[in-house]
Amino acid sequence: MQNNQKKLPSIIILLILTLITILFWISFSIYSAFSNKPEPVVTEDVIKQLDPKLDIETINIIRNKI
């Protein structure tokens, strides 16, 4: 009988710690859901592809100025 009484408090402590952990986890999830900023809206000008060709004429002008 004494062995059973000793196990009971340790199980209760484990359950309480588990409950506290779950409550913190839920609280943190709710906080992070409300504090996340929405993704910014990107205009079409920013998204358009760049021209991969080098402008040799402009590079030569810059070289001559240096």
mmCIF file with all atom_site columns, C-alpha atoms in Angstrom:
data_model
loop_
_atom_site.group_PDB
_atom_site.id
_atom_site.type_symbol
_atom_site.label_atom_id
_atom_site.label_alt_id
_atom_site.label_comp_id
_atom_site.label_asym_id
_atom_site.label_entity_id
_atom_site.label_seq_id
_atom_site.pdbx_PDB_ins_code
_atom_site.Cartn_x
_atom_site.Cartn_y
_atom_site.Cartn_z
_atom_site.occupancy
_atom_site.B_iso_or_equiv
_atom_site.pdbx_formal_charge
_atom_site.auth_seq_id
_atom_site.auth_comp_id
_atom_site.auth_asym_id
_atom_site.auth_atom_id
_atom_site.pdbx_PDB_model_num
ATOM 1  C CA . MET A 1 1  ? 0.000  0.000  0.000   1.00 0.00 ? 1  MET A CA 1
ATOM 2  C CA . GLN A 1 2  ? 2.830  2.398  0.794   1.00 0.00 ? 2  GLN A CA 1
ATOM 3  C CA . ASN A 1 3  ? 4.476  1.862  -2.606  1.00 0.00 ? 3  ASN A CA 1
ATOM 4  C CA . ASN A 1 4  ? 1.228  2.792  -4.366  1.00 0.00 ? 4  ASN A CA 1
ATOM 5  C CA . GLN A 1 5  ? 0.928  5.997  -2.327  1.00 0.00 ? 5  GLN A CA 1
ATOM 6  C CA . LYS A 1 6  ? 4.461  6.996  -3.290  1.00 0.00 ? 6  LYS A CA 1
ATOM 7  C CA . LYS A 1 7  ? 3.788  6.547  -7.029  1.00 0.00 ? 7  LYS A CA 1
ATOM 8  C CA . LEU A 1 8  ? 0.607  8.612  -6.953  1.00 0.00 ? 8  LEU A CA 1
ATOM 9  C CA . PRO A 1 9  ? 2.248  11.962 -6.118  1.00 0.00 ? 9  PRO A CA 1
ATOM 10 C CA . SER A 1 10 ? 4.924  11.474 -8.773  1.00 0.00 ? 10 SER A CA 1
ATOM 11 C CA . ILE A 1 11 ? 2.234  10.781 -11.379 1.00 0.00 ? 11 ILE A CA 1
ATOM 12 C CA . ILE A 1 12 ? 0.329  13.880 -10.292 1.00 0.00 ? 12 ILE A CA 1
ATOM 13 C CA . ILE A 1 13 ? 3.475  15.993 -10.538 1.00 0.00 ? 13 ILE A CA 1
ATOM 14 C CA . LEU A 1 14 ? 4.131  14.613 -14.013 1.00 0.00 ? 14 LEU A CA 1
ATOM 15 C CA . LEU A 1 15 ? 0.562  15.396 -15.087 1.00 0.00 ? 15 LEU A CA 1
ATOM 16 C CA . ILE A 1 16 ? 0.776  18.935 -13.710 1.00 0.00 ? 16 ILE A CA 1
ATOM 17 C CA . LEU A 1 17 ? 4.068  19.585 -15.509 1.00 0.00 ? 17 LEU A CA 1
ATOM 18 C CA . THR A 1 18 ? 2.583  18.193 -18.727 1.00 0.00 ? 18 THR A CA 1
ATOM 19 C CA . LEU A 1 19 ? -0.457 20.447 -18.360 1.00 0.00 ? 19 LEU A CA 1
ATOM 20 C CA . ILE A 1 20 ? 1.751  23.499 -17.771 1.00 0.00 ? 20 ILE A CA 1
ATOM 21 C CA . THR A 1 21 ? 3.827  22.613 -20.840 1.00 0.00 ? 21 THR A CA 1
ATOM 22 C CA . ILE A 1 22 ? 0.714  22.256 -23.001 1.00 0.00 ? 22 ILE A CA 1
ATOM 23 C CA . LEU A 1 23 ? -0.673 25.580 -21.767 1.00 0.00 ? 23 LEU A CA 1
ATOM 24 C CA . PHE A 1 24 ? 2.603  27.368 -22.520 1.00 0.00 ? 24 PHE A CA 1
ATOM 25 C CA . TRP A 1 25 ? 2.748  25.742 -25.950 1.00 0.00 ? 25 TRP A CA 1
ATOM 26 C CA . ILE A 1 26 ? -0.806 26.847 -26.812 1.00 0.00 ? 26 ILE A CA 1
ATOM 27 C CA . SER A 1 27 ? -0.155 30.355 -25.477 1.00 0.00 ? 27 SER A CA 1
ATOM 28 C CA . PHE A 1 28 ? 3.019  30.710 -27.512 1.00 0.00 ? 28 PHE A CA 1
ATOM 29 C CA . SER A 1 29 ? 1.273  29.447 -30.656 1.00 0.00 ? 29 SER A CA 1
ATOM 30 C CA . ILE A 1 30 ? -1.537 31.967 -30.244 1.00 0.00 ? 30 ILE A CA 1
ATOM 31 C CA . TYR A 1 31 ? 0.931  34.781 -29.572 1.00 0.00 ? 31 TYR A CA 1
ATOM 32 C CA . SER A 1 32 ? 3.050  33.958 -32.619 1.00 0.00 ? 32 SER A CA 1
ATOM 33 C CA . ALA A 1 33 ? -0.056 33.691 -34.830 1.00 0.00 ? 33 ALA A CA 1
ATOM 34 C CA . PHE A 1 34 ? -1.158 37.196 -33.850 1.00 0.00 ? 34 PHE A CA 1
ATOM 35 C CA . SER A 1 35 ? 2.283  38.797 -33.878 1.00 0.00 ? 35 SER A CA 1
ATOM 36 C CA . ASN A 1 36 ? 3.426  37.564 -37.319 1.00 0.00 ? 36 ASN A CA 1
ATOM 37 C CA . LYS A 1 37 ? 3.443  40.315 -39.902 1.00 0.00 ? 37 LYS A CA 1
ATOM 38 C CA . PRO A 1 38 ? 1.717  39.638 -43.228 1.00 0.00 ? 38 PRO A CA 1
ATOM 39 C CA . GLU A 1 39 ? 3.852  39.213 -46.311 1.00 0.00 ? 39 GLU A CA 1
ATOM 40 C CA . PRO A 1 40 ? 4.474  42.493 -48.140 1.00 0.00 ? 40 PRO A CA 1
ATOM 41 C CA . VAL A 1 41 ? 2.777  43.137 -51.460 1.00 0.00 ? 41 VAL A CA 1
ATOM 42 C CA . VAL A 1 42 ? 5.366  43.160 -54.249 1.00 0.00 ? 42 VAL A CA 1
ATOM 43 C CA . THR A 1 43 ? 4.597  45.172 -57.360 1.00 0.00 ? 43 THR A CA 1
ATOM 44 C CA . GLU A 1 44 ? 5.080  43.886 -60.880 1.00 0.00 ? 44 GLU A CA 1
ATOM 45 C CA . ASP A 1 45 ? 8.032  46.249 -61.472 1.00 0.00 ? 45 ASP A CA 1
ATOM 46 C CA . VAL A 1 46 ? 10.009 44.587 -58.705 1.00 0.00 ? 46 VAL A CA 1
ATOM 47 C CA . ILE A 1 47 ? 9.167  41.057 -59.825 1.00 0.00 ? 47 ILE A CA 1
ATOM 48 C CA . LYS A 1 48 ? 10.029 41.478 -63.521 1.00 0.00 ? 48 LYS A CA 1
ATOM 49 C CA . GLN A 1 49 ? 13.121 39.666 -64.753 1.00 0.00 ? 49 GLN A CA 1
ATOM 50 C CA . LEU A 1 50 ? 16.407 41.435 -65.222 1.00 0.00 ? 50 LEU A CA 1
ATOM 51 C CA . ASP A 1 51 ? 18.125 41.512 -68.580 1.00 0.00 ? 51 ASP A CA 1
ATOM 52 C CA . PRO A 1 52 ? 21.093 39.110 -68.284 1.00 0.00 ? 52 PRO A CA 1
ATOM 53 C CA . LYS A 1 53 ? 23.103 40.892 -71.014 1.00 0.00 ? 53 LYS A CA 1
ATOM 54 C CA . LEU A 1 54 ? 25.891 43.231 -69.958 1.00 0.00 ? 54 LEU A CA 1
ATOM 55 C CA . ASP A 1 55 ? 25.792 46.720 -71.371 1.00 0.00 ? 55 ASP A CA 1
ATOM 56 C CA . ILE A 1 56 ? 29.371 46.975 -72.658 1.00 0.00 ? 56 ILE A CA 1
ATOM 57 C CA . GLU A 1 57 ? 28.941 50.592 -73.679 1.00 0.00 ? 57 GLU A CA 1
ATOM 58 C CA . THR A 1 58 ? 28.007 51.683 -70.151 1.00 0.00 ? 58 THR A CA 1
ATOM 59 C CA . ILE A 1 59 ? 30.857 49.638 -68.672 1.00 0.00 ? 59 ILE A CA 1
ATOM 60 C CA . ASN A 1 60 ? 33.326 51.377 -70.997 1.00 0.00 ? 60 ASN A CA 1
ATOM 61 C CA . ILE A 1 61 ? 31.972 54.800 -69.998 1.00 0.00 ? 61 ILE A CA 1
ATOM 62 C CA . ILE A 1 62 ? 32.458 53.927 -66.322 1.00 0.00 ? 62 ILE A CA 1
ATOM 63 C CA . ARG A 1 63 ? 35.978 52.628 -66.997 1.00 0.00 ? 63 ARG A CA 1
ATOM 64 C CA . ASN A 1 64 ? 36.931 55.843 -68.789 1.00 0.00 ? 64 ASN A CA 1
ATOM 65 C CA . LYS A 1 65 ? 35.726 57.946 -65.854 1.00 0.00 ? 65 LYS A CA 1
ATOM 66 C CA . ILE A 1 66 ? 37.911 56.036 -63.402 1.00 0.00 ? 66 ILE A CA 1
#
